[in-house]
Short mmCIF file of C-alpha atoms in Angstrom, two decimals:
data_model
loop_
_atom_site.label_atom_id
_atom_site.label_comp_id
_atom_site.label_asym_id
_atom_site.label_seq_id
_atom_site.Cartn_x
_atom_site.Cartn_y
_atom_site.Cartn_z
CA MET N 73 -10.26 -17.26 6.04
CA ASN N 74 -13.10 -17.51 3.50
CA GLN N 75 -15.79 -16.82 6.13
CA LEU N 76 -13.86 -13.88 7.57
CA LEU N 77 -13.37 -12.36 4.10
CA ARG N 78 -17.06 -12.80 3.27
CA ARG N 79 -18.00 -10.95 6.45
CA LEU N 80 -15.47 -8.14 5.92
CA GLU N 81 -16.05 -7.55 2.19
CA PRO N 82 -19.29 -5.50 2.52
CA LEU N 83 -17.49 -3.25 5.03
CA GLY N 84 -14.85 -2.49 2.39
CA TRP N 85 -17.39 -1.38 -0.20
CA ASN N 86 -20.08 0.25 2.02
CA VAL N 87 -18.51 1.44 5.25
CA LEU N 88 -14.89 2.37 4.51
CA PRO N 89 -15.44 4.97 1.69
CA PRO N 90 -17.73 7.27 3.75
CA VAL N 91 -15.54 6.79 6.84
CA VAL N 92 -12.46 7.79 4.81
CA GLY N 93 -14.28 10.81 3.35
CA VAL N 94 -15.46 12.10 6.73
CA ALA N 95 -12.15 11.41 8.50
CA MET N 96 -10.02 13.05 5.78
CA THR N 97 -12.29 16.13 5.73
CA ALA N 98 -12.09 16.35 9.53
CA MET N 99 -8.31 16.03 9.35
CA ILE N 100 -7.98 18.86 6.78
CA VAL N 101 -10.32 21.18 8.71
CA GLY N 102 -8.53 20.32 11.96
CA ALA N 103 -5.04 20.79 10.51
CA LEU N 104 -5.70 23.99 8.57
CA ALA N 105 -8.27 25.74 10.75
CA ALA N 106 -8.81 24.24 14.21
CA ALA N 107 -5.27 23.46 15.39
CA PRO N 108 -3.38 26.34 17.03
CA ARG N 109 -0.51 28.02 15.15
CA GLU N 110 2.92 26.88 16.31
CA ILE N 111 4.97 29.88 17.52
CA ILE N 112 8.45 29.00 16.19
CA GLU N 113 7.79 27.22 12.88
CA GLY N 114 4.56 29.03 11.99
CA GLU N 115 1.94 27.72 9.58
CA VAL N 116 4.21 25.15 7.91
CA GLN N 117 4.19 23.11 11.14
CA ARG N 118 0.60 22.09 10.25
CA LEU N 119 2.17 19.56 7.87
CA MET N 120 2.77 17.48 11.01
CA TYR N 121 -0.91 16.37 10.95
CA LEU N 122 -0.28 14.65 7.61
CA HIS N 123 3.40 13.72 7.93
CA VAL N 124 3.42 11.95 11.33
CA PRO N 125 0.26 9.81 10.82
CA SER N 126 1.46 8.83 7.33
CA ALA N 127 4.79 7.69 8.80
CA VAL N 128 3.21 5.60 11.58
CA ILE N 129 0.58 4.03 9.29
CA MET N 130 3.35 3.31 6.77
CA TYR N 131 5.06 1.20 9.47
CA GLY N 132 1.74 -0.61 9.90
CA ALA N 133 1.39 -1.27 6.17
CA PHE N 134 4.91 -2.71 5.89
CA GLY N 135 4.37 -4.65 9.12
CA PHE N 136 1.26 -6.19 7.58
CA THR N 137 3.26 -7.00 4.43
CA ALA N 138 5.71 -8.96 6.60
CA PHE N 139 2.85 -10.68 8.48
CA ALA N 140 1.11 -11.67 5.21
CA SER N 141 4.46 -12.94 3.90
CA VAL N 142 4.90 -15.15 6.99
CA MET N 143 1.35 -16.45 6.47
CA LEU N 144 2.12 -17.15 2.80
CA LEU N 145 5.18 -19.20 3.73
CA TRP N 146 3.21 -21.04 6.41
CA LYS N 147 -0.14 -21.64 4.66
CA ARG N 148 1.02 -21.68 1.01
CA ASP N 149 -2.17 -19.76 0.14
CA MET N 150 -1.68 -17.24 -2.70
CA ARG N 151 -4.29 -14.92 -1.23
CA TRP N 152 -1.65 -13.97 1.35
CA ASP N 153 0.67 -13.02 -1.52
CA ALA N 154 -2.04 -10.69 -2.87
CA ALA N 155 -2.46 -9.24 0.63
CA ALA N 156 1.30 -8.73 1.06
CA ARG N 157 1.65 -7.00 -2.30
CA SER N 158 -1.39 -4.79 -1.63
CA ALA N 159 -0.06 -3.64 1.73
CA ALA N 160 3.43 -3.09 0.26
CA LEU N 161 2.01 -0.87 -2.51
CA VAL N 162 0.08 1.23 0.00
CA GLY N 163 3.19 1.34 2.22
CA VAL N 164 5.29 2.57 -0.71
CA PHE N 165 2.68 5.25 -1.46
CA LEU N 166 2.67 6.42 2.17
CA CYS N 167 6.48 6.27 2.40
CA SER N 168 6.75 8.48 -0.72
CA MET N 169 4.29 10.93 0.84
CA VAL N 170 6.26 10.95 4.11
CA LEU N 171 9.53 11.68 2.30
CA LEU N 172 7.97 14.36 0.06
CA SER N 173 6.03 16.11 2.84
CA GLY N 174 9.14 15.90 5.05
CA ALA N 175 11.27 17.48 2.30
CA ILE N 176 8.74 20.30 1.81
CA TRP N 177 8.60 20.84 5.58
CA GLY N 178 12.38 20.67 5.87
CA LYS N 179 13.15 23.37 3.29
CA PRO N 180 11.89 26.38 5.32
CA ILE N 181 12.98 24.93 8.69
CA TRP N 182 16.37 23.33 7.90
CA GLY N 183 17.12 25.31 4.74
CA VAL N 184 17.39 22.18 2.56
CA TYR N 185 14.92 19.75 0.99
CA TRP N 186 17.16 16.77 1.65
CA THR N 187 20.10 15.89 3.86
CA TRP N 188 21.76 12.51 4.46
CA ASP N 189 20.42 12.46 7.99
CA ALA N 190 20.02 9.03 9.69
CA ARG N 191 16.20 9.19 9.92
CA LEU N 192 15.78 10.37 6.32
CA THR N 193 18.32 7.92 4.89
CA THR N 194 16.90 4.86 6.69
CA THR N 195 13.39 5.85 5.53
CA LEU N 196 14.64 6.15 1.94
CA ILE N 197 16.22 2.67 2.33
CA LEU N 198 12.84 1.31 3.50
CA LEU N 199 11.19 2.78 0.40
CA LEU N 200 13.84 1.26 -1.88
CA ILE N 201 13.53 -2.17 -0.17
CA TYR N 202 9.79 -2.38 -0.84
CA VAL N 203 10.03 -0.88 -4.34
CA ALA N 204 12.56 -3.66 -5.06
CA TYR N 205 10.16 -6.22 -3.52
CA LEU N 206 7.29 -5.02 -5.74
CA LEU N 207 9.50 -4.94 -8.85
CA ALA N 208 10.86 -8.43 -8.17
CA ARG N 209 7.35 -9.74 -7.55
CA SER N 210 5.89 -8.08 -10.68
CA VAL N 211 8.49 -9.71 -12.96
CA ALA N 212 6.91 -13.12 -12.27
CA GLY N 213 3.24 -13.96 -12.86
CA PRO N 214 0.63 -13.32 -10.14
CA LEU N 215 0.28 -17.09 -9.50
CA ASP N 216 3.99 -17.91 -9.53
CA GLU N 217 4.29 -19.59 -6.13
CA GLN N 218 8.08 -19.90 -6.14
CA ALA N 219 8.58 -16.18 -6.90
CA ALA N 220 5.98 -15.34 -4.23
CA ARG N 221 7.91 -17.34 -1.62
CA TYR N 222 11.26 -15.69 -2.48
CA ALA N 223 9.62 -12.24 -2.42
CA ALA N 224 8.00 -13.08 0.94
CA ILE N 225 11.43 -13.79 2.48
CA PHE N 226 12.67 -10.44 1.10
CA ALA N 227 9.63 -8.64 2.58
CA ILE N 228 10.19 -10.22 6.01
CA ILE N 229 13.86 -9.19 6.04
CA GLY N 230 12.95 -5.67 4.86
CA VAL N 231 10.74 -4.98 7.87
CA VAL N 232 13.86 -5.02 10.11
CA ASP N 233 14.53 -1.47 8.85
CA ILE N 234 11.48 -0.13 10.74
CA PRO N 235 12.95 -0.35 14.29
CA ILE N 236 16.21 1.08 12.89
CA ILE N 237 14.26 4.11 11.53
CA GLN N 238 12.47 4.50 14.84
CA MET N 239 15.69 4.35 16.89
CA SER N 240 17.84 6.35 14.41
CA VAL N 241 17.15 9.69 16.13
CA ARG N 242 18.40 8.21 19.42
CA TRP N 243 21.39 6.28 18.07
CA TRP N 244 22.82 9.02 15.83
CA ARG N 245 22.97 12.81 15.91
CA THR N 246 20.28 13.92 13.48
CA LEU N 247 18.54 17.04 12.20
CA HIS N 248 15.22 15.25 12.58
CA PRO N 249 13.59 16.08 15.94
CA GLN N 250 13.46 13.59 18.81
CA PRO N 251 10.09 11.89 19.49
CA ILE N 252 7.64 14.40 20.99
CA ILE N 253 4.42 12.36 20.81
CA PHE N 254 5.14 8.71 21.61
CA ARG N 255 6.49 9.20 25.12
CA PRO N 256 4.92 9.31 28.60
CA ASN N 257 4.39 13.11 28.54
CA PRO N 258 3.79 14.24 24.94
CA ALA N 259 5.33 17.68 24.32
CA LEU N 260 2.22 18.96 22.52
CA PRO N 261 -0.83 20.87 23.76
CA ASP N 262 -4.11 18.94 23.95
CA GLU N 263 -5.63 20.77 20.93
CA MET N 264 -2.74 19.67 18.74
CA LEU N 265 -2.89 16.10 20.08
CA LEU N 266 -6.61 15.91 19.28
CA VAL N 267 -6.09 17.01 15.65
CA LEU N 268 -3.18 14.59 15.40
CA LEU N 269 -5.44 11.78 16.65
CA ILE N 270 -7.98 12.67 13.93
CA GLY N 271 -5.09 12.58 11.44
CA PHE N 272 -4.17 9.06 12.61
CA ILE N 273 -7.79 7.88 12.20
CA ALA N 274 -8.01 9.50 8.74
CA VAL N 275 -4.77 8.05 7.37
CA ALA N 276 -5.43 4.62 8.98
CA SER N 277 -8.89 4.38 7.39
CA LEU N 278 -7.50 5.61 4.05
CA ALA N 279 -4.73 3.00 4.14
CA THR N 280 -7.20 0.22 5.07
CA TRP N 281 -9.49 1.20 2.18
CA LEU N 282 -6.58 1.40 -0.29
CA ILE N 283 -5.29 -2.03 0.81
CA PHE N 284 -8.80 -3.44 0.37
CA LEU N 285 -9.10 -1.97 -3.17
CA GLN N 286 -5.59 -3.11 -4.05
CA TRP N 287 -6.27 -6.62 -2.68
CA ASN N 288 -9.32 -6.94 -4.92
CA THR N 289 -7.19 -5.82 -7.88
CA GLU N 290 -4.44 -8.32 -7.08
CA ARG N 291 -7.03 -11.11 -6.76
CA ALA N 292 -8.46 -10.11 -10.15
CA ALA N 293 -4.93 -10.26 -11.62
CA GLN N 294 -4.50 -13.77 -10.15
CA ARG N 295 -7.83 -14.78 -11.69
CA VAL N 296 -6.78 -13.40 -15.11
CA SER N 297 -3.54 -15.37 -14.92
CA ALA N 298 -5.36 -18.59 -13.97
CA LEU N 299 -8.03 -18.12 -16.66
CA ARG N 300 -5.40 -17.37 -19.31
CA ALA N 301 -3.57 -20.59 -18.45
CA GLU N 302 -6.81 -22.57 -18.50
CA VAL N 303 -7.90 -21.11 -21.87
CA ASP N 304 -4.48 -22.03 -23.34
CA HIS N 305 -4.78 -25.52 -21.88
CA ARG N 306 -8.29 -26.07 -23.28
CA GLU N 307 -7.48 -24.60 -26.70
CA MET N 308 -4.37 -26.75 -27.04
CA ALA N 309 -6.34 -29.88 -26.08
CA MET Y 1 8.12 32.96 9.39
CA ASP Y 2 4.90 31.34 8.19
CA HIS Y 3 5.96 29.72 4.88
CA ILE Y 4 2.32 29.13 4.04
CA GLU Y 5 3.26 28.21 0.44
CA TYR Y 6 5.17 25.17 1.76
CA LEU Y 7 2.13 24.12 3.79
CA PHE Y 8 -0.09 24.16 0.71
CA ALA Y 9 2.61 22.49 -1.38
CA GLY Y 10 2.76 19.63 1.17
CA PHE Y 11 -1.00 19.09 1.16
CA ALA Y 12 -1.17 19.44 -2.65
CA VAL Y 13 1.52 16.75 -3.08
CA PHE Y 14 -0.40 14.37 -0.80
CA TRP Y 15 -3.77 14.91 -2.50
CA GLY Y 16 -2.22 14.91 -5.99
CA GLY Y 17 -0.42 11.65 -5.20
CA LEU Y 18 -3.59 10.08 -3.83
CA PHE Y 19 -5.58 11.18 -6.90
CA ILE Y 20 -3.00 9.69 -9.29
CA TYR Y 21 -2.87 6.45 -7.22
CA LEU Y 22 -6.67 6.04 -7.33
CA LEU Y 23 -6.78 6.91 -11.05
CA LEU Y 24 -4.14 4.25 -11.89
CA LEU Y 25 -5.91 1.72 -9.65
CA GLN Y 26 -9.25 2.39 -11.33
CA MET Y 27 -7.68 1.98 -14.80
CA ARG Y 28 -6.11 -1.33 -13.73
CA ILE Y 29 -9.39 -2.63 -12.23
CA ARG Y 30 -11.25 -1.75 -15.45
CA ALA Y 31 -8.62 -3.43 -17.66
CA LEU Y 32 -8.65 -6.58 -15.48
CA SER Y 33 -12.47 -6.77 -15.49
CA GLN Y 34 -12.51 -6.54 -19.29
CA GLU Y 35 -9.78 -9.20 -19.54
CA ILE Y 36 -11.71 -11.55 -17.20
CA GLY Y 37 -14.85 -11.13 -19.35
CA ARG Y 38 -12.91 -11.76 -22.56
CA LEU Y 39 -11.17 -14.85 -21.15
CA GLU Y 40 -14.41 -16.29 -19.77
CA GLU Y 41 -15.93 -15.93 -23.25
CA ARG Y 42 -12.95 -17.73 -24.78
CA LEU Y 43 -13.18 -20.44 -22.14
CA ALA Y 44 -16.89 -20.93 -22.83
CA GLU Y 45 -16.08 -21.16 -26.54
CA ALA Y 46 -13.31 -23.69 -25.90
CA GLU Y 47 -15.67 -25.80 -23.79
CA ALA Y 48 -18.39 -25.71 -26.47
CA PRO Y 49 -18.79 -28.68 -28.88
CA PRO Y 50 -16.22 -28.60 -31.76
CA ALA Y 51 -18.85 -27.61 -34.38
CA ALA Y 52 -19.76 -24.47 -32.44
CA ARG Y 53 -16.13 -23.29 -31.99
CA THR Y 54 -14.50 -20.36 -33.79
CA VAL Y 55 -10.74 -20.36 -34.27
CA THR Y 56 -8.91 -18.01 -31.88
CA PRO Y 57 -5.12 -17.52 -31.72
CA PRO Y 58 -3.42 -18.91 -28.60
CA ALA Y 59 -2.32 -16.44 -25.88
CA PRO Y 60 1.39 -15.54 -25.68
CA PRO Y 61 3.50 -18.01 -23.69
CA GLY Y 62 4.73 -17.35 -20.18
CA THR Y 63 1.50 -15.80 -18.91
CA GLY Y 64 0.50 -18.59 -16.56
CA GLY Y 65 1.84 -19.73 -13.20
CA ARG Y 66 4.71 -22.13 -12.69
CA GLY Y 67 3.98 -23.35 -9.23
CA GLY Y 68 3.96 -27.00 -10.15
CA ARG Y 69 0.19 -27.39 -10.59
CA ASP Y 70 -1.69 -27.54 -13.88
CA ALA Y 71 -3.77 -24.66 -15.29
CA PRO Y 72 -7.32 -25.97 -14.73
CA GLU Y 73 -6.48 -26.76 -11.11
CA GLN Y 74 -5.17 -23.22 -10.47
CA ALA Y 75 -8.09 -21.57 -12.29
CA SER Y 76 -10.72 -23.51 -10.39
CA GLU Y 77 -8.91 -22.83 -7.09
CA VAL Y 78 -8.82 -19.04 -7.68
CA ALA Y 79 -12.46 -19.04 -8.83
CA ALA Y 80 -13.55 -21.08 -5.80
CA GLN Y 81 -11.73 -18.73 -3.40
CA ASP Y 82 -13.38 -15.69 -5.02
CA ALA Y 83 -16.87 -17.26 -5.03
#
């Protein structure tokens, strides 16, 4: 793991920031100027280029949280705890953005900001699960291995909500539209699909960069905790 | 039926949220860097010969880990992983 991290670290500082900048600019230009106007919903439909990629990358961030939690339980290496917490924080940020952009999109189309629809409710539950995970984890110290293991189990159980969210529009009658992109024949013109693809690249690179920054912060917090304990130990001696 | 104000509100929320996230992250990174510097100074002082030491108050309790290993072991492990 050490060798892999040493190889990847320069990418995080030198490559990711310009990639994120270029991709996000391309996404905004594509969404606001290049993509064709949707006939029924009008200009507000352009929120799709932000909303849909954020939702899919959010699944990825929470999936990575669960993966890092499994690795923590298996390897007992606290760097996986830092990775899990970093991905969970970015996932919570993206989930909040998905719910907010969805509410703003929903108001002119459905007439309400919020409804207790299956897709919306299960997404809100996912947000609350990982907010609870982060709160529970932040109560204990960054190097508390027992708290990290309990939180890891919680994070692994929480990820079960993702397939429920994905299937909710099929299992229940919902206001939220059925999938129009992830199916054999996407119900979108090629111009829209291209801008959406740019949106996916932009949000994925942004999330990767944020997880990298957050991981460095969590590692610094672990180092502070360890140093504080060592200073106390030496000063008492 | 364009609702262009909702479109801009959606993008503004995303960019505003991202800006606040990065601002909070930057503040936390700065605070942690300062804390690491301060603690390393205290550690160097504690490791110095008794005549060279200045008296510093102990840190509040409950700030370390409780994973069953002692403090120097955890500190050296975290430092070695970061090196």
